[in-house]
Short mmCIF file of C-alpha atoms in Angstrom, two decimals:
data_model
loop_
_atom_site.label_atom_id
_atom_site.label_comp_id
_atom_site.label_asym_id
_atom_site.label_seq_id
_atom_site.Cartn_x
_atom_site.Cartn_y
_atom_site.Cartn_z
CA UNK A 1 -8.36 -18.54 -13.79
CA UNK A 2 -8.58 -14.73 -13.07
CA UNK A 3 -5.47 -13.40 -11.06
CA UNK A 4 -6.43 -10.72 -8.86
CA UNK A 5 -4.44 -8.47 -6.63
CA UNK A 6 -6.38 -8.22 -3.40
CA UNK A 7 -4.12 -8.46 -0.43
CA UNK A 8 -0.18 -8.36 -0.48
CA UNK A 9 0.48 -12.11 -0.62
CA UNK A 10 -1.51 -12.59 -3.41
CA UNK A 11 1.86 -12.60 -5.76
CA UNK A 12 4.48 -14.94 -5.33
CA UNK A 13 7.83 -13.65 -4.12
CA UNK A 14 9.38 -14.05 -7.45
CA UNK A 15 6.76 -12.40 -8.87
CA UNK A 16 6.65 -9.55 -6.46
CA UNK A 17 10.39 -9.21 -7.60
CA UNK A 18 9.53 -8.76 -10.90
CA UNK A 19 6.73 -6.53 -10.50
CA UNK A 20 9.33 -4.43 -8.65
CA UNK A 21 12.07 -4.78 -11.23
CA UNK A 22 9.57 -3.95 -13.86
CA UNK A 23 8.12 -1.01 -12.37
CA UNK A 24 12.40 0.69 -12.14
CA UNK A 25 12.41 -0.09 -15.63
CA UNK A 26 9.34 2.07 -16.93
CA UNK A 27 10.31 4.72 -14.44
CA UNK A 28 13.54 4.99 -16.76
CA UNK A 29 11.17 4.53 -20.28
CA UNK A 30 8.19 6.13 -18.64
CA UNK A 31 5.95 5.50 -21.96
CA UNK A 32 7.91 1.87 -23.22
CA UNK A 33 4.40 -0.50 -22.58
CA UNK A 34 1.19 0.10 -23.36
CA UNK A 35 -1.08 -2.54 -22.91
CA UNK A 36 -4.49 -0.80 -22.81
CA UNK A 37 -3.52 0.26 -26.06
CA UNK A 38 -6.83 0.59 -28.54
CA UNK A 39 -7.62 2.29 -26.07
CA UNK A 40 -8.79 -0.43 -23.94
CA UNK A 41 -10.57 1.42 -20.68
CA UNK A 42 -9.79 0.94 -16.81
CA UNK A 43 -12.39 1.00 -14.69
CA UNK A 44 -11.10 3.43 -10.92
CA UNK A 45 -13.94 3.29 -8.05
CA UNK A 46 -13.54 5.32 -4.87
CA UNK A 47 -15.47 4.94 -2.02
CA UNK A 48 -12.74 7.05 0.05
CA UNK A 49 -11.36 10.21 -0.82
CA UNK A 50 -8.09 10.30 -2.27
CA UNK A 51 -5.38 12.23 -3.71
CA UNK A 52 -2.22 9.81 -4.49
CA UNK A 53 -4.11 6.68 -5.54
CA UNK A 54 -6.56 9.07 -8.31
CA UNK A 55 -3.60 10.49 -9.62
CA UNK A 56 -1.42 7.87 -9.93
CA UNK A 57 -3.97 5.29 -11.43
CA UNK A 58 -5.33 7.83 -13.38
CA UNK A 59 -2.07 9.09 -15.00
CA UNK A 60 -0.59 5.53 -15.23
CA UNK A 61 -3.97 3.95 -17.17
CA UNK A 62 -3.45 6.46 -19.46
CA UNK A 63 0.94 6.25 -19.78
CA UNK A 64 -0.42 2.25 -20.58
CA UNK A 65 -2.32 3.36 -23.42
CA UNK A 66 -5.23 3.41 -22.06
CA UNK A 67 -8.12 5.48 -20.31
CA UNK A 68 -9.22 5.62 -16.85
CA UNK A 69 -12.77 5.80 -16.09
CA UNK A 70 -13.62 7.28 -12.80
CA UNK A 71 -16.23 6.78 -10.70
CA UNK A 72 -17.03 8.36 -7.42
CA UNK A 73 -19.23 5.76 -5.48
CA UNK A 74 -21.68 8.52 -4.31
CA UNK A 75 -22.87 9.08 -8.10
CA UNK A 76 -23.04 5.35 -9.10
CA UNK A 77 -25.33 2.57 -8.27
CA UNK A 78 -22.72 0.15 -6.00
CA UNK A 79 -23.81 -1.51 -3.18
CA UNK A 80 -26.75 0.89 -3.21
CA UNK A 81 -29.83 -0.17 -5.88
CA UNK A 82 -26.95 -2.57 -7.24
CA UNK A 83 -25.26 -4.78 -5.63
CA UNK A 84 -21.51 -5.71 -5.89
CA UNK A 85 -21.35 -9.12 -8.09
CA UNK A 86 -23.91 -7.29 -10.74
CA UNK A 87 -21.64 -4.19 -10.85
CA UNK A 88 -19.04 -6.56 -11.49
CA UNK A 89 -20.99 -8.55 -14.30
CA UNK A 90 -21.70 -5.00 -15.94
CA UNK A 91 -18.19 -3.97 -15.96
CA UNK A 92 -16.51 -7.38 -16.91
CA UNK A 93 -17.53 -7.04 -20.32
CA UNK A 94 -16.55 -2.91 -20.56
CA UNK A 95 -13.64 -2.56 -19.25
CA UNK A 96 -9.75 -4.30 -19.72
CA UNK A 97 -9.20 -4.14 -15.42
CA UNK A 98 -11.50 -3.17 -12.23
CA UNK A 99 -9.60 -0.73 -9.56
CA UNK A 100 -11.35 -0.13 -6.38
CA UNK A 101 -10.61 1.95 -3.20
CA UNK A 102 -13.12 0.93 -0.72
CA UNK A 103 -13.51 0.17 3.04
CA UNK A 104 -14.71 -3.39 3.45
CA UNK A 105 -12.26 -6.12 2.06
CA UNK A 106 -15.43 -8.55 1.57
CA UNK A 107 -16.22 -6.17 -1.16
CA UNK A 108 -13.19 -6.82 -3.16
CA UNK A 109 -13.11 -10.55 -2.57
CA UNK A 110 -17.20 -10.67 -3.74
CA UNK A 111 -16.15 -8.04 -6.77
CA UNK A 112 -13.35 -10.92 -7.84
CA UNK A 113 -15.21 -13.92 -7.30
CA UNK A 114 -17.87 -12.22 -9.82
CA UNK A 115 -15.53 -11.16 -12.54
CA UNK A 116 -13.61 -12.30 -15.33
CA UNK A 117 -11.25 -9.05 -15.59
CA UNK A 118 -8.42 -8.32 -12.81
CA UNK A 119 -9.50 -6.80 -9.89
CA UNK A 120 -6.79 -4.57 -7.93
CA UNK A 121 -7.42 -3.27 -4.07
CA UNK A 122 -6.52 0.42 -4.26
CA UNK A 123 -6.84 0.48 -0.35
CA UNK A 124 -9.12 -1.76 1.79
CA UNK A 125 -9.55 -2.02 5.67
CA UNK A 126 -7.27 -4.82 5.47
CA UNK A 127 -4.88 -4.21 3.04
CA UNK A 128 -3.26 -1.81 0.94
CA UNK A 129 -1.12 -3.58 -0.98
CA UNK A 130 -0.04 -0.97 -3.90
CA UNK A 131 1.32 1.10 -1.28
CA UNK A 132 3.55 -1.46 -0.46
CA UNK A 133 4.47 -2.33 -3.92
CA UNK A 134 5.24 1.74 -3.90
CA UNK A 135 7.48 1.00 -1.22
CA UNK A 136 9.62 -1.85 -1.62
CA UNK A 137 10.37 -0.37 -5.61
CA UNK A 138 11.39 2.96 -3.24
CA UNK A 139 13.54 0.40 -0.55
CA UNK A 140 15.24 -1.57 -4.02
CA UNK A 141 16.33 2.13 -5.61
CA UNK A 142 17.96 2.95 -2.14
CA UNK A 143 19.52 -0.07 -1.46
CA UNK A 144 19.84 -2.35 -4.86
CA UNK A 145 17.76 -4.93 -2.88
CA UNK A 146 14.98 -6.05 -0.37
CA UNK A 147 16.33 -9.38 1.15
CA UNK A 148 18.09 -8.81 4.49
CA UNK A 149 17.06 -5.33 4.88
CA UNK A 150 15.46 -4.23 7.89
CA UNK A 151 12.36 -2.52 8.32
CA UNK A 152 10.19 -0.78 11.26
CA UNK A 153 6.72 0.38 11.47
CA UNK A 154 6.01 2.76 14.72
CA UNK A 155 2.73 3.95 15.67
CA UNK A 156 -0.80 2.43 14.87
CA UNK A 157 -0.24 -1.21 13.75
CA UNK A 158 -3.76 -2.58 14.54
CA UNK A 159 -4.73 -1.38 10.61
CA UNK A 160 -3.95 -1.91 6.85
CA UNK A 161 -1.05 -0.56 6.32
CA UNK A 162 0.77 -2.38 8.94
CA UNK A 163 -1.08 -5.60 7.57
CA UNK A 164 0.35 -4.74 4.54
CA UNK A 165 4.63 -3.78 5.64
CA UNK A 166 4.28 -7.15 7.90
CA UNK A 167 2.70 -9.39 4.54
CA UNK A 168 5.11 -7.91 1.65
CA UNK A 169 7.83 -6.86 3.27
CA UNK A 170 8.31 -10.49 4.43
CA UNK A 171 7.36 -11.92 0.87
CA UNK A 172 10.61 -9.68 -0.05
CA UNK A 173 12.77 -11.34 2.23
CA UNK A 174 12.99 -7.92 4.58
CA UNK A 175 12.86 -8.53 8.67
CA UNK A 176 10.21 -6.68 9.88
CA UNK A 177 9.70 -4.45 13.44
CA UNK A 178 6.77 -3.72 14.70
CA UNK A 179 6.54 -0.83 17.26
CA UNK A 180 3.11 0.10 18.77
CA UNK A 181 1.51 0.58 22.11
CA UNK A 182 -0.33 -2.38 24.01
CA UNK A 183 -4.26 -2.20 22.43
CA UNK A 184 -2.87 -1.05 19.12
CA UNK A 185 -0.89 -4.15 17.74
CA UNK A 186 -1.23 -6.13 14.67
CA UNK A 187 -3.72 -9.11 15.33
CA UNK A 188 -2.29 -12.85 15.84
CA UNK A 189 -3.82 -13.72 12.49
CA UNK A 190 -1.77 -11.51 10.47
CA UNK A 191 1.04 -11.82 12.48
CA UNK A 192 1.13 -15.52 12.06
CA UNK A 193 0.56 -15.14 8.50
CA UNK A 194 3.60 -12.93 8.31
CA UNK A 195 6.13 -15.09 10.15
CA UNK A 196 5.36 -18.26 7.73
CA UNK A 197 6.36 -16.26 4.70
CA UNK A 198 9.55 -14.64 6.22
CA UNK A 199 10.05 -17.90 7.56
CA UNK A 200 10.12 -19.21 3.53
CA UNK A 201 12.08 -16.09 2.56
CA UNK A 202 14.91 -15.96 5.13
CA UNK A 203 13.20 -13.01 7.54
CA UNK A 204 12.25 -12.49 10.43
CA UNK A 205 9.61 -10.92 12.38
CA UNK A 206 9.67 -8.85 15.91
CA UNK A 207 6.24 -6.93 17.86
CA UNK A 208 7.01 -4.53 20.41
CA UNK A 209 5.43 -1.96 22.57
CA UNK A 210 9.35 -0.20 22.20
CA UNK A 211 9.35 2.02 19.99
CA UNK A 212 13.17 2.28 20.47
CA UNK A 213 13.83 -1.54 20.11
CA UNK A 214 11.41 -1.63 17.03
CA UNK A 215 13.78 0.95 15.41
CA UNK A 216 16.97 -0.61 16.49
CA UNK A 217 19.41 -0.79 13.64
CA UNK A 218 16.47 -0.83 11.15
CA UNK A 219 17.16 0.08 7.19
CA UNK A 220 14.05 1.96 6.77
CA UNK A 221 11.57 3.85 9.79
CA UNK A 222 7.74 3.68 8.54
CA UNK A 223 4.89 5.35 9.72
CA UNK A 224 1.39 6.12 9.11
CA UNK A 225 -1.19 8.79 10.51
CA UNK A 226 -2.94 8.14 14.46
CA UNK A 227 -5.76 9.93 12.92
CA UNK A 228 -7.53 8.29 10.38
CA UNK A 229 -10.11 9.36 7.94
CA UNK A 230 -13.54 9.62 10.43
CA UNK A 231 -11.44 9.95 13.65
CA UNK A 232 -10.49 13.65 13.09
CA UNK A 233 -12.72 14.40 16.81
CA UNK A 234 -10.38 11.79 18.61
CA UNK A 235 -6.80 13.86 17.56
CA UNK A 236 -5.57 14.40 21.09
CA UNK A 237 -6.44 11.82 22.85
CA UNK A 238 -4.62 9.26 20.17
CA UNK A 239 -1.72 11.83 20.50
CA UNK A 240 -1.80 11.17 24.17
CA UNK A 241 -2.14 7.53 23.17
CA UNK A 242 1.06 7.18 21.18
CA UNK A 243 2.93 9.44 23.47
CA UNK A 244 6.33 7.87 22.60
CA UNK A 245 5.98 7.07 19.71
CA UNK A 246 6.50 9.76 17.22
CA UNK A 247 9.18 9.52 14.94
CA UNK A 248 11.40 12.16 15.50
CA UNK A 249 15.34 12.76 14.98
CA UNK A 250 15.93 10.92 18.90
CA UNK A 251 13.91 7.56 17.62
CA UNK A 252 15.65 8.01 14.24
CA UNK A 253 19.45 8.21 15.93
CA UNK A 254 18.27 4.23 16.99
CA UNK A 255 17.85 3.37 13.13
CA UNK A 256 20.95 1.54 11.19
CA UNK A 257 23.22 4.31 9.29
CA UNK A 258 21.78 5.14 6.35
CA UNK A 259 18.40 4.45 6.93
CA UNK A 260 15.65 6.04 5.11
CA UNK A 261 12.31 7.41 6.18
CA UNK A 262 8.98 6.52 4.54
CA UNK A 263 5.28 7.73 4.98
CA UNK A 264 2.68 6.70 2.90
CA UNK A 265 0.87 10.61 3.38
CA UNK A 266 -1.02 12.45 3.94
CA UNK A 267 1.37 13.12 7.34
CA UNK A 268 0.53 14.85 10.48
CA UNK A 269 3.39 16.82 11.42
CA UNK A 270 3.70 16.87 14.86
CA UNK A 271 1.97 13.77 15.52
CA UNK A 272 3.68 10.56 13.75
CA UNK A 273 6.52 12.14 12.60
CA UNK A 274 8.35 15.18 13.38
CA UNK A 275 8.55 17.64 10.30
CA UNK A 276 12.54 17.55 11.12
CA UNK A 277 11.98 13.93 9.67
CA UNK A 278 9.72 13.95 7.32
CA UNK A 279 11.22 16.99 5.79
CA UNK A 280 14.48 15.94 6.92
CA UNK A 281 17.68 14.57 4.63
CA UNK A 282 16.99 10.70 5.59
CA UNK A 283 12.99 11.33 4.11
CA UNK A 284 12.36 9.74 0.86
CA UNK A 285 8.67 10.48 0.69
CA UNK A 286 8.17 11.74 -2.40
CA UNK A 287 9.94 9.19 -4.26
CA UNK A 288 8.04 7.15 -2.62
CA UNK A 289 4.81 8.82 -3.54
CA UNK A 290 5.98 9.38 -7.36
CA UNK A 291 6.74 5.54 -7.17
CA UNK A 292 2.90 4.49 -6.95
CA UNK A 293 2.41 5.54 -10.39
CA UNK A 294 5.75 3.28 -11.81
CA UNK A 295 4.74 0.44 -8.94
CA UNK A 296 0.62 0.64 -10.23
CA UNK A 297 1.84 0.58 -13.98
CA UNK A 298 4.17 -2.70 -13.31
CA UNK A 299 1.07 -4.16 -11.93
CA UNK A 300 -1.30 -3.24 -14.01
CA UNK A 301 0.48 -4.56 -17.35
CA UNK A 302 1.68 -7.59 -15.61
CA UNK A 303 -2.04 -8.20 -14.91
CA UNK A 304 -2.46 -8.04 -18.64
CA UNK A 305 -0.50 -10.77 -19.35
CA UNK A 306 -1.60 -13.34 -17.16
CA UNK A 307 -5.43 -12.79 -18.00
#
């Protein structure tokens, strides 16, 4: 059977862990695997616009050995004059894995269910699982580990990447805080989901409309933009909306000591984080950013193997 990487829980924890130790260990021998060698050729669709997930897939298909194909939805035949389980019958028999950035997660799931090669979510409306990946590899070079740590998410948490820090951070053993005001929370479904795997891996799992008690001794403060990609007309009135809730150097003082900043860009200065933050000694954003390209490569050749 195909193994896929569609949503966060679709690894076990112990193989999270080992996509995460992996990934450290070609950031120190950036070239050491290359299983596209031949070269075999990666398949990279975007639907969205996108600056750290083309780079990083692109660069890493080819550090593997092999070489990304791009293709910008607008200039190909998907869910247009083809739909998605013939696109995925074409490409099956091209290309060695199938990367997709798209909006609807039903899209990935019918793109799997119709082919034989892995298929990885770049970013979904659900999930955005490499980001995470990304993240915790960041949170285990900080702190030598995942289990026990704390972490909080402030701002919009009715969205992916929320989904996501509740999902994998909990599959790594991390509590997890959720800070966001009433009408923007995580749904009951996820949440649920969440607690049953920290419950398995020794975490725990807290919602809040306090953005100060979400923080509250946390490892690591997360964030992600009020204003996302189609709501650029609605900017003030979700600043007035999350009034509270920026993460600035007073939320941060409520954080544990030592704890770390992350942002999974592009950032809003201003809005969900203060530039004194972001830019600011406890911000480890662009290791985090450089890590999608180590996390994506881990992935990617650990897909190899079990296909």
């Amino acid at each position: 059977m195909t193994r896929h990487f569609l949503k966060d829980d679709d690894i076990t924890a112990e193989e999270q862990a080992a996509i995460i130790d992996r990934a450290i260990a070609m950031k120190a021998d950036r070239f050491s695997e290359k299983p596209f060698s031949g070269p075999q050729t990666v398949a990279v669709i975007f639907d969205k616009t996108s600056t750290r997930t083309r780079v990083s897939f692109a660069v890493g298909i080819a550090d593997l050995g092999g070489v990304p194909l791009i293709i910008d939805s607008g200039v190909s035949q998907l869910g247009k004059k083809e739909s998605v389980a013939d696109t995925a019958k074409v490409l099956e028999r091209q290309v060695a894995q199938i990367v997709w950035r798209t909006y609807a997660q039903a899209g990935l799931d019918e793109m799997a269910a119709n082919s034989s090669v892995p298929v990885i979510n770049a970013l979904s409306d659900m999930w955005h699982p490499c980001q995470l990946l990304a993240d915790l590899v960041t949170i285990k070079e900080c702190f030598g580990k995942t289990a026990g740590l704390t972490i909080a998410y402030v701002g919009d948490a009715n969205n992916n990447m929320a989904n996501s820090y509740l999902v994998a951070c909990a599959l790594a053993g991390m509590n997890v805080a959720i800070g966001a005001p009433q009408g923007f929370l995580p749904t009951e479904a996820v949440v649920d989901r969440a607690r049953k795997i920290a419950a398995t891996n020794g975490g725990k799992i807290l919602i809040t409309t306090d953005p100060a008690e979400a923080v509250a001794g946390a490892d690591v403060v997360v964030t992600d933009t009020w204003v996302s990609m189609g709501m650029e007309a609605e900017a003030e009135e979700r600043k007035a909306q999350f009034d509270g809730f920026t993460v600035d150097e007073n939320l941060m003082s409520n954080a544990g000591q030592g704890a770390i900043f992350l942002h999974c860009l592009p950032a809003y200065r201003g809005f969900e984080v203060s530039g004194e933050v972001i830019d600011g000694p406890q911000s480890r954003v662009w290791q985090e950013a450089e890590n999608r390209l180590h996390a994506q490569k881990a992935l990617m050749a650990w897909l190899a193997e079990q296909n």
